[in-house]
């Protein structure tokens, strides 16, 4: 076991550490909240990583894939935990990708009005984004992440040994979120070993979350590249994982920023270079309709004042309200 970095998410009495390195899941017993009697380990059958919380525990399997993130799974797990006698004195341990950590974190937020949880993310995407920062939740048929809570974990163990068995497609998806960090303070991540990049990305996210836990302002930068990504995901039927869609979304956001005169051609090229260096797509999948995408941008729950997009500019990446439609259309054309 090698604990490369313990990164503090500084939130007063809710502060916690994110440990990064091969084998750090072995730290689980030492990060279980003091006084916890039993642990409910929530995972998925295919995750294939067992953990030892060091106290009496029971394992609960969620539905496979994104189907885990549903209110029916929340009810099923809460009922199973109630039948097994879990109380507020106990702890949840989430072991899996972002679907598991989002679901298990939400169960922890609502079970007995809130119990402690520890996340052990086992995918690159969850290690650099989903499992850190306390956003938990599930999907509705009407949209993703529409029901959730801010509920911070007691600790996060990003065990990089779990990445060795991850399918390449999953790694690609995680690399899309890593590419995002390049533009929000992570230029120094280029050229680092993967584990160091993960630790660097976590450090950026930890600082942003400590500054703006509930996304009143700065936390929105973590949604860089996500306007187009969410629209592609909402349209459905495209064989792109979340992080792959974010990668195209980064190039799109750069083209919109250039259309608005916020950045120059060289900076757009920098976006293409970084996305390509992570071996990720630079163009829209064929068949997407501009009108449908733009409708979808407007329905995005983060659109508060007309169309708000997170865009690069002279002062760095920031939310920009009232992005005009011609710029959106021009940038879509540039991505075909
Ligand atoms: N994934 C964006 C955030 O945690 O705010």
GROMACS .gro file of C-alpha atoms and ligand atoms in nm:
model
  341
    1UNK     CA    1   0.000   0.000   0.000
    2UNK     CA    2   0.127   0.345  -0.087
    3UNK     CA    3  -0.068   0.650   0.031
    4UNK     CA    4   0.069   0.904  -0.220
    5UNK     CA    5  -0.142   1.191  -0.099
    6UNK     CA    6  -0.398   1.272   0.168
    7UNK     CA    7  -0.584   1.573   0.038
    8UNK     CA    8  -0.797   1.767   0.284
    9UNK     CA    9  -1.143   1.889   0.183
   10UNK     CA   10  -1.164   2.176   0.429
   11UNK     CA   11  -1.525   2.219   0.541
   12UNK     CA   12  -1.498   2.301   0.911
   13UNK     CA   13  -1.635   2.023   1.128
   14UNK     CA   14  -1.729   1.831   0.812
   15UNK     CA   15  -1.372   1.827   0.677
   16UNK     CA   16  -1.232   1.500   0.547
   17UNK     CA   17  -0.933   1.351   0.368
   18UNK     CA   18  -0.914   1.199   0.021
   19UNK     CA   19  -0.639   0.937   0.010
   20UNK     CA   20  -0.490   0.854  -0.330
   21UNK     CA   21  -0.257   0.566  -0.413
   22UNK     CA   22  -0.232   0.196  -0.487
   23UNK     CA   23  -0.387  -0.012  -0.209
   24UNK     CA   24  -0.534   0.276  -0.004
   25UNK     CA   25  -0.859   0.081   0.037
   26UNK     CA   26  -0.664  -0.096   0.314
   27UNK     CA   27  -0.702   0.227   0.515
   28UNK     CA   28  -1.076   0.169   0.539
   29UNK     CA   29  -1.073   0.038   0.896
   30UNK     CA   30  -0.884   0.348   1.012
   31UNK     CA   31  -1.128   0.597   0.854
   32UNK     CA   32  -1.453   0.440   0.975
   33UNK     CA   33  -1.612   0.702   1.205
   34UNK     CA   34  -1.536   0.631   1.570
   35UNK     CA   35  -1.832   0.467   1.740
   36UNK     CA   36  -1.977   0.311   1.422
   37UNK     CA   37  -2.103  -0.035   1.517
   38UNK     CA   38  -2.168  -0.188   1.176
   39UNK     CA   39  -2.102  -0.104   0.813
   40UNK     CA   40  -2.341  -0.138   0.517
   41UNK     CA   41  -2.119  -0.191   0.214
   42UNK     CA   42  -2.307  -0.076  -0.099
   43UNK     CA   43  -2.158  -0.195  -0.427
   44UNK     CA   44  -2.249  -0.354  -0.761
   45UNK     CA   45  -2.195  -0.717  -0.857
   46UNK     CA   46  -1.949  -0.633  -1.137
   47UNK     CA   47  -1.729  -0.403  -0.926
   48UNK     CA   48  -1.540  -0.703  -0.796
   49UNK     CA   49  -1.347  -0.529  -0.515
   50UNK     CA   50  -1.410  -0.639  -0.160
   51UNK     CA   51  -1.317  -0.419   0.135
   52UNK     CA   52  -1.260  -0.475   0.504
   53UNK     CA   53  -1.423  -0.208   0.723
   54UNK     CA   54  -1.275  -0.376   1.032
   55UNK     CA   55  -1.619  -0.394   1.198
   56UNK     CA   56  -1.923  -0.616   1.152
   57UNK     CA   57  -2.061  -0.552   0.803
   58UNK     CA   58  -2.315  -0.660   0.544
   59UNK     CA   59  -2.288  -0.621   0.166
   60UNK     CA   60  -2.578  -0.480  -0.039
   61UNK     CA   61  -2.566  -0.495  -0.419
   62UNK     CA   62  -2.726  -0.219  -0.623
   63UNK     CA   63  -2.862  -0.267  -0.976
   64UNK     CA   64  -2.597  -0.268  -1.250
   65UNK     CA   65  -2.483   0.047  -1.431
   66UNK     CA   66  -2.673   0.373  -1.423
   67UNK     CA   67  -2.992   0.184  -1.322
   68UNK     CA   68  -2.848   0.196  -0.969
   69UNK     CA   69  -2.930   0.567  -0.959
   70UNK     CA   70  -3.307   0.544  -0.909
   71UNK     CA   71  -3.549   0.619  -0.628
   72UNK     CA   72  -3.663   0.256  -0.638
   73UNK     CA   73  -3.306   0.147  -0.557
   74UNK     CA   74  -3.294   0.403  -0.272
   75UNK     CA   75  -3.614   0.252  -0.129
   76UNK     CA   76  -3.496  -0.106  -0.178
   77UNK     CA   77  -3.160  -0.039  -0.007
   78UNK     CA   78  -3.315   0.159   0.281
   79UNK     CA   79  -3.562  -0.123   0.339
   80UNK     CA   80  -3.288  -0.385   0.329
   81UNK     CA   81  -3.081  -0.183   0.578
   82UNK     CA   82  -3.384  -0.133   0.804
   83UNK     CA   83  -3.461  -0.507   0.796
   84UNK     CA   84  -3.100  -0.576   0.887
   85UNK     CA   85  -3.126  -0.337   1.185
   86UNK     CA   86  -2.892  -0.058   1.070
   87UNK     CA   87  -2.926   0.264   1.271
   88UNK     CA   88  -2.782   0.614   1.274
   89UNK     CA   89  -2.489   0.481   1.476
   90UNK     CA   90  -2.377   0.282   1.172
   91UNK     CA   91  -2.190   0.371   0.855
   92UNK     CA   92  -2.226   0.317   0.481
   93UNK     CA   93  -1.927   0.226   0.267
   94UNK     CA   94  -1.969   0.287  -0.108
   95UNK     CA   95  -1.749   0.070  -0.330
   96UNK     CA   96  -1.774   0.127  -0.705
   97UNK     CA   97  -1.800   0.388  -0.978
   98UNK     CA   98  -1.987   0.717  -0.977
   99UNK     CA   99  -2.330   0.550  -0.997
  100UNK     CA  100  -2.259   0.363  -0.673
  101UNK     CA  101  -2.103   0.655  -0.487
  102UNK     CA  102  -2.388   0.889  -0.594
  103UNK     CA  103  -2.652   0.635  -0.487
  104UNK     CA  104  -2.486   0.522  -0.164
  105UNK     CA  105  -2.409   0.883  -0.067
  106UNK     CA  106  -2.776   0.972  -0.115
  107UNK     CA  107  -2.890   0.670   0.088
  108UNK     CA  108  -2.650   0.788   0.361
  109UNK     CA  109  -2.800   1.141   0.340
  110UNK     CA  110  -3.158   1.021   0.393
  111UNK     CA  111  -3.140   0.694   0.593
  112UNK     CA  112  -3.242   0.776   0.952
  113UNK     CA  113  -3.214   1.144   0.847
  114UNK     CA  114  -2.848   1.101   0.766
  115UNK     CA  115  -2.567   0.863   0.861
  116UNK     CA  116  -2.194   0.870   0.796
  117UNK     CA  117  -2.042   0.727   0.480
  118UNK     CA  118  -1.703   0.653   0.333
  119UNK     CA  119  -1.646   0.630  -0.044
  120UNK     CA  120  -1.410   0.388  -0.211
  121UNK     CA  121  -1.434   0.494  -0.578
  122UNK     CA  122  -1.305   0.226  -0.817
  123UNK     CA  123  -1.323   0.410  -1.151
  124UNK     CA  124  -1.109   0.696  -1.279
  125UNK     CA  125  -1.419   0.913  -1.326
  126UNK     CA  126  -1.535   0.863  -0.970
  127UNK     CA  127  -1.183   0.913  -0.829
  128UNK     CA  128  -1.130   1.249  -0.997
  129UNK     CA  129  -1.484   1.380  -0.975
  130UNK     CA  130  -1.800   1.197  -0.867
  131UNK     CA  131  -1.691   1.065  -0.527
  132UNK     CA  132  -1.546   1.394  -0.406
  133UNK     CA  133  -1.736   1.699  -0.289
  134UNK     CA  134  -2.057   1.564  -0.141
  135UNK     CA  135  -2.294   1.583  -0.437
  136UNK     CA  136  -2.511   1.275  -0.406
  137UNK     CA  137  -2.827   1.178  -0.587
  138UNK     CA  138  -3.028   0.971  -0.828
  139UNK     CA  139  -3.199   1.020  -1.165
  140UNK     CA  140  -3.565   1.062  -1.258
  141UNK     CA  141  -3.713   0.960  -1.595
  142UNK     CA  142  -3.730   1.339  -1.654
  143UNK     CA  143  -3.355   1.390  -1.616
  144UNK     CA  144  -3.029   1.298  -1.449
  145UNK     CA  145  -2.944   1.389  -1.088
  146UNK     CA  146  -3.279   1.562  -1.032
  147UNK     CA  147  -3.314   1.424  -0.676
  148UNK     CA  148  -3.019   1.451  -0.443
  149UNK     CA  149  -2.850   1.609  -0.145
  150UNK     CA  150  -2.521   1.765  -0.049
  151UNK     CA  151  -2.387   1.512   0.200
  152UNK     CA  152  -2.016   1.495   0.261
  153UNK     CA  153  -1.837   1.164   0.315
  154UNK     CA  154  -1.617   1.103   0.621
  155UNK     CA  155  -1.329   0.998   0.397
  156UNK     CA  156  -1.262   0.901   0.035
  157UNK     CA  157  -1.017   0.626  -0.060
  158UNK     CA  158  -0.909   0.653  -0.425
  159UNK     CA  159  -0.735   0.320  -0.461
  160UNK     CA  160  -0.548   0.349  -0.790
  161UNK     CA  161  -0.484  -0.028  -0.793
  162UNK     CA  162  -0.851  -0.070  -0.891
  163UNK     CA  163  -0.784   0.107  -1.221
  164UNK     CA  164  -0.566  -0.177  -1.350
  165UNK     CA  165  -0.872  -0.393  -1.420
  166UNK     CA  166  -1.090  -0.112  -1.556
  167UNK     CA  167  -1.200  -0.152  -1.921
  168UNK     CA  168  -1.029   0.096  -2.158
  169UNK     CA  169  -1.364   0.257  -2.232
  170UNK     CA  170  -1.408   0.340  -1.862
  171UNK     CA  171  -1.057   0.484  -1.849
  172UNK     CA  172  -1.136   0.701  -2.153
  173UNK     CA  173  -1.441   0.833  -1.978
  174UNK     CA  174  -1.238   0.927  -1.671
  175UNK     CA  175  -0.977   1.095  -1.890
  176UNK     CA  176  -1.247   1.334  -2.014
  177UNK     CA  177  -1.290   1.469  -1.662
  178UNK     CA  178  -0.910   1.482  -1.620
  179UNK     CA  179  -0.885   1.691  -1.940
  180UNK     CA  180  -1.134   1.936  -1.785
  181UNK     CA  181  -0.898   2.005  -1.492
  182UNK     CA  182  -0.629   2.130  -1.733
  183UNK     CA  183  -0.842   2.442  -1.789
  184UNK     CA  184  -0.940   2.506  -1.428
  185UNK     CA  185  -0.597   2.534  -1.274
  186UNK     CA  186  -0.446   2.201  -1.376
  187UNK     CA  187  -0.198   2.291  -1.650
  188UNK     CA  188   0.074   2.142  -1.432
  189UNK     CA  189  -0.093   1.798  -1.456
  190UNK     CA  190   0.038   1.749  -1.812
  191UNK     CA  191   0.316   1.496  -1.813
  192UNK     CA  192   0.258   1.362  -1.463
  193UNK     CA  193   0.207   0.992  -1.392
  194UNK     CA  194  -0.162   0.895  -1.379
  195UNK     CA  195  -0.167   0.860  -0.999
  196UNK     CA  196  -0.013   1.202  -0.958
  197UNK     CA  197  -0.264   1.348  -1.203
  198UNK     CA  198  -0.546   1.198  -1.000
  199UNK     CA  199  -0.406   1.350  -0.681
  200UNK     CA  200  -0.361   1.685  -0.859
  201UNK     CA  201  -0.719   1.680  -0.990
  202UNK     CA  202  -0.850   1.590  -0.644
  203UNK     CA  203  -0.655   1.879  -0.494
  204UNK     CA  204  -0.815   2.123  -0.740
  205UNK     CA  205  -1.162   1.986  -0.672
  206UNK     CA  206  -1.104   1.990  -0.294
  207UNK     CA  207  -1.009   2.360  -0.306
  208UNK     CA  208  -1.311   2.452  -0.521
  209UNK     CA  209  -1.553   2.259  -0.298
  210UNK     CA  210  -1.401   2.405   0.021
  211UNK     CA  211  -1.460   2.751  -0.127
  212UNK     CA  212  -1.816   2.692  -0.251
  213UNK     CA  213  -1.967   2.370  -0.121
  214UNK     CA  214  -2.321   2.431  -0.249
  215UNK     CA  215  -2.241   2.574  -0.590
  216UNK     CA  216  -2.340   2.931  -0.519
  217UNK     CA  217  -2.058   3.048  -0.746
  218UNK     CA  218  -1.710   2.911  -0.810
  219UNK     CA  219  -1.807   2.542  -0.794
  220UNK     CA  220  -1.981   2.588  -1.130
  221UNK     CA  221  -1.634   2.574  -1.295
  222UNK     CA  222  -1.642   2.199  -1.229
  223UNK     CA  223  -1.921   2.186  -1.488
  224UNK     CA  224  -1.684   2.310  -1.760
  225UNK     CA  225  -1.761   2.116  -2.079
  226UNK     CA  226  -2.083   1.977  -1.934
  227UNK     CA  227  -2.348   2.185  -2.116
  228UNK     CA  228  -2.297   2.001  -2.443
  229UNK     CA  229  -2.216   1.675  -2.261
  230UNK     CA  230  -2.549   1.677  -2.075
  231UNK     CA  231  -2.734   1.761  -2.396
  232UNK     CA  232  -2.571   1.468  -2.583
  233UNK     CA  233  -2.653   1.239  -2.290
  234UNK     CA  234  -3.012   1.366  -2.275
  235UNK     CA  235  -3.063   1.317  -2.649
  236UNK     CA  236  -2.961   0.957  -2.588
  237UNK     CA  237  -2.879   0.691  -2.842
  238UNK     CA  238  -2.514   0.799  -2.880
  239UNK     CA  239  -2.238   0.564  -2.787
  240UNK     CA  240  -2.044   0.817  -2.577
  241UNK     CA  241  -1.958   0.773  -2.211
  242UNK     CA  242  -1.992   1.074  -1.981
  243UNK     CA  243  -1.626   1.175  -1.992
  244UNK     CA  244  -1.609   1.130  -2.369
  245UNK     CA  245  -1.907   1.366  -2.400
  246UNK     CA  246  -1.732   1.610  -2.163
  247UNK     CA  247  -1.425   1.601  -2.391
  248UNK     CA  248  -1.628   1.712  -2.694
  249UNK     CA  249  -1.803   1.958  -2.463
  250UNK     CA  250  -1.469   2.120  -2.372
  251UNK     CA  251  -1.389   2.185  -2.739
  252UNK     CA  252  -1.745   2.312  -2.788
  253UNK     CA  253  -1.719   2.552  -2.493
  254UNK     CA  254  -1.391   2.681  -2.639
  255UNK     CA  255  -1.557   2.744  -2.977
  256UNK     CA  256  -1.845   2.930  -2.807
  257UNK     CA  257  -1.594   3.140  -2.609
  258UNK     CA  258  -1.409   3.224  -2.930
  259UNK     CA  259  -1.735   3.318  -3.107
  260UNK     CA  260  -1.797   3.561  -2.821
  261UNK     CA  261  -1.445   3.704  -2.848
  262UNK     CA  262  -1.351   3.579  -2.499
  263UNK     CA  263  -1.055   3.368  -2.617
  264UNK     CA  264  -0.841   3.351  -2.930
  265UNK     CA  265  -0.771   3.080  -3.186
  266UNK     CA  266  -0.456   2.966  -3.002
  267UNK     CA  267  -0.655   2.897  -2.687
  268UNK     CA  268  -0.912   2.695  -2.886
  269UNK     CA  269  -0.619   2.498  -3.031
  270UNK     CA  270  -0.496   2.440  -2.675
  271UNK     CA  271  -0.834   2.280  -2.597
  272UNK     CA  272  -0.806   2.054  -2.902
  273UNK     CA  273  -0.448   1.963  -2.813
  274UNK     CA  274  -0.531   1.868  -2.454
  275UNK     CA  275  -0.843   1.669  -2.548
  276UNK     CA  276  -0.649   1.486  -2.823
  277UNK     CA  277  -0.362   1.415  -2.580
  278UNK     CA  278  -0.612   1.220  -2.369
  279UNK     CA  279  -0.711   1.027  -2.683
  280UNK     CA  280  -1.063   1.165  -2.676
  281UNK     CA  281  -1.306   1.284  -2.947
  282UNK     CA  282  -1.291   1.638  -3.086
  283UNK     CA  283  -1.607   1.634  -3.296
  284UNK     CA  284  -1.978   1.577  -3.246
  285UNK     CA  285  -2.112   1.230  -3.310
  286UNK     CA  286  -2.300   1.233  -3.643
  287UNK     CA  287  -2.677   1.272  -3.649
  288UNK     CA  288  -2.722   1.519  -3.364
  289UNK     CA  289  -2.972   1.792  -3.447
  290UNK     CA  290  -2.873   2.153  -3.363
  291UNK     CA  291  -3.226   2.258  -3.263
  292UNK     CA  292  -3.265   1.960  -3.031
  293UNK     CA  293  -2.927   2.029  -2.869
  294UNK     CA  294  -3.005   2.397  -2.814
  295UNK     CA  295  -3.346   2.309  -2.663
  296UNK     CA  296  -3.167   2.069  -2.436
  297UNK     CA  297  -2.913   2.338  -2.327
  298UNK     CA  298  -3.205   2.554  -2.221
  299UNK     CA  299  -3.362   2.276  -2.016
  300UNK     CA  300  -3.034   2.208  -1.833
  301UNK     CA  301  -3.108   2.262  -1.463
  302UNK     CA  302  -2.802   2.485  -1.433
  303UNK     CA  303  -2.947   2.740  -1.680
  304UNK     CA  304  -3.057   3.014  -1.443
  305UNK     CA  305  -3.047   3.340  -1.641
  306UNK     CA  306  -3.131   3.269  -2.005
  307UNK     CA  307  -2.865   3.031  -2.127
  308UNK     CA  308  -2.576   3.018  -1.883
  309UNK     CA  309  -2.261   2.835  -1.990
  310UNK     CA  310  -1.929   2.788  -1.818
  311UNK     CA  311  -1.678   2.951  -2.054
  312UNK     CA  312  -1.311   3.031  -2.071
  313UNK     CA  313  -1.210   3.395  -2.094
  314UNK     CA  314  -0.955   3.659  -1.995
  315UNK     CA  315  -1.021   3.588  -1.625
  316UNK     CA  316  -1.024   3.211  -1.670
  317UNK     CA  317  -1.319   2.973  -1.670
  318UNK     CA  318  -1.641   3.119  -1.525
  319UNK     CA  319  -2.021   3.099  -1.570
  320UNK     CA  320  -2.145   3.338  -1.839
  321UNK     CA  321  -2.516   3.429  -1.851
  322UNK     CA  322  -2.716   3.513  -2.161
  323UNK     CA  323  -2.505   3.331  -2.422
  324UNK     CA  324  -2.663   3.427  -2.757
  325UNK     CA  325  -2.798   3.159  -2.988
  326UNK     CA  326  -2.588   3.252  -3.296
  327UNK     CA  327  -2.269   3.177  -3.100
  328UNK     CA  328  -2.413   2.840  -2.993
  329UNK     CA  329  -2.498   2.751  -3.353
  330UNK     CA  330  -2.169   2.875  -3.494
  331UNK     CA  331  -1.978   2.661  -3.244
  332UNK     CA  332  -2.186   2.352  -3.324
  333UNK     CA  333  -2.093   2.396  -3.691
  334UNK     CA  334  -1.724   2.420  -3.594
  335UNK     CA  335  -1.746   2.079  -3.428
  336UNK     CA  336  -1.873   1.889  -3.732
  337LIG     N1  337  -1.920   1.722  -1.068
  337LIG     C1  338  -1.933   1.859  -1.039
  337LIG     C2  339  -1.931   1.892  -0.893
  337LIG     O1  340  -1.904   1.807  -0.812
  337LIG     O2  341  -1.960   2.003  -0.858
   0.00000   0.00000   0.00000
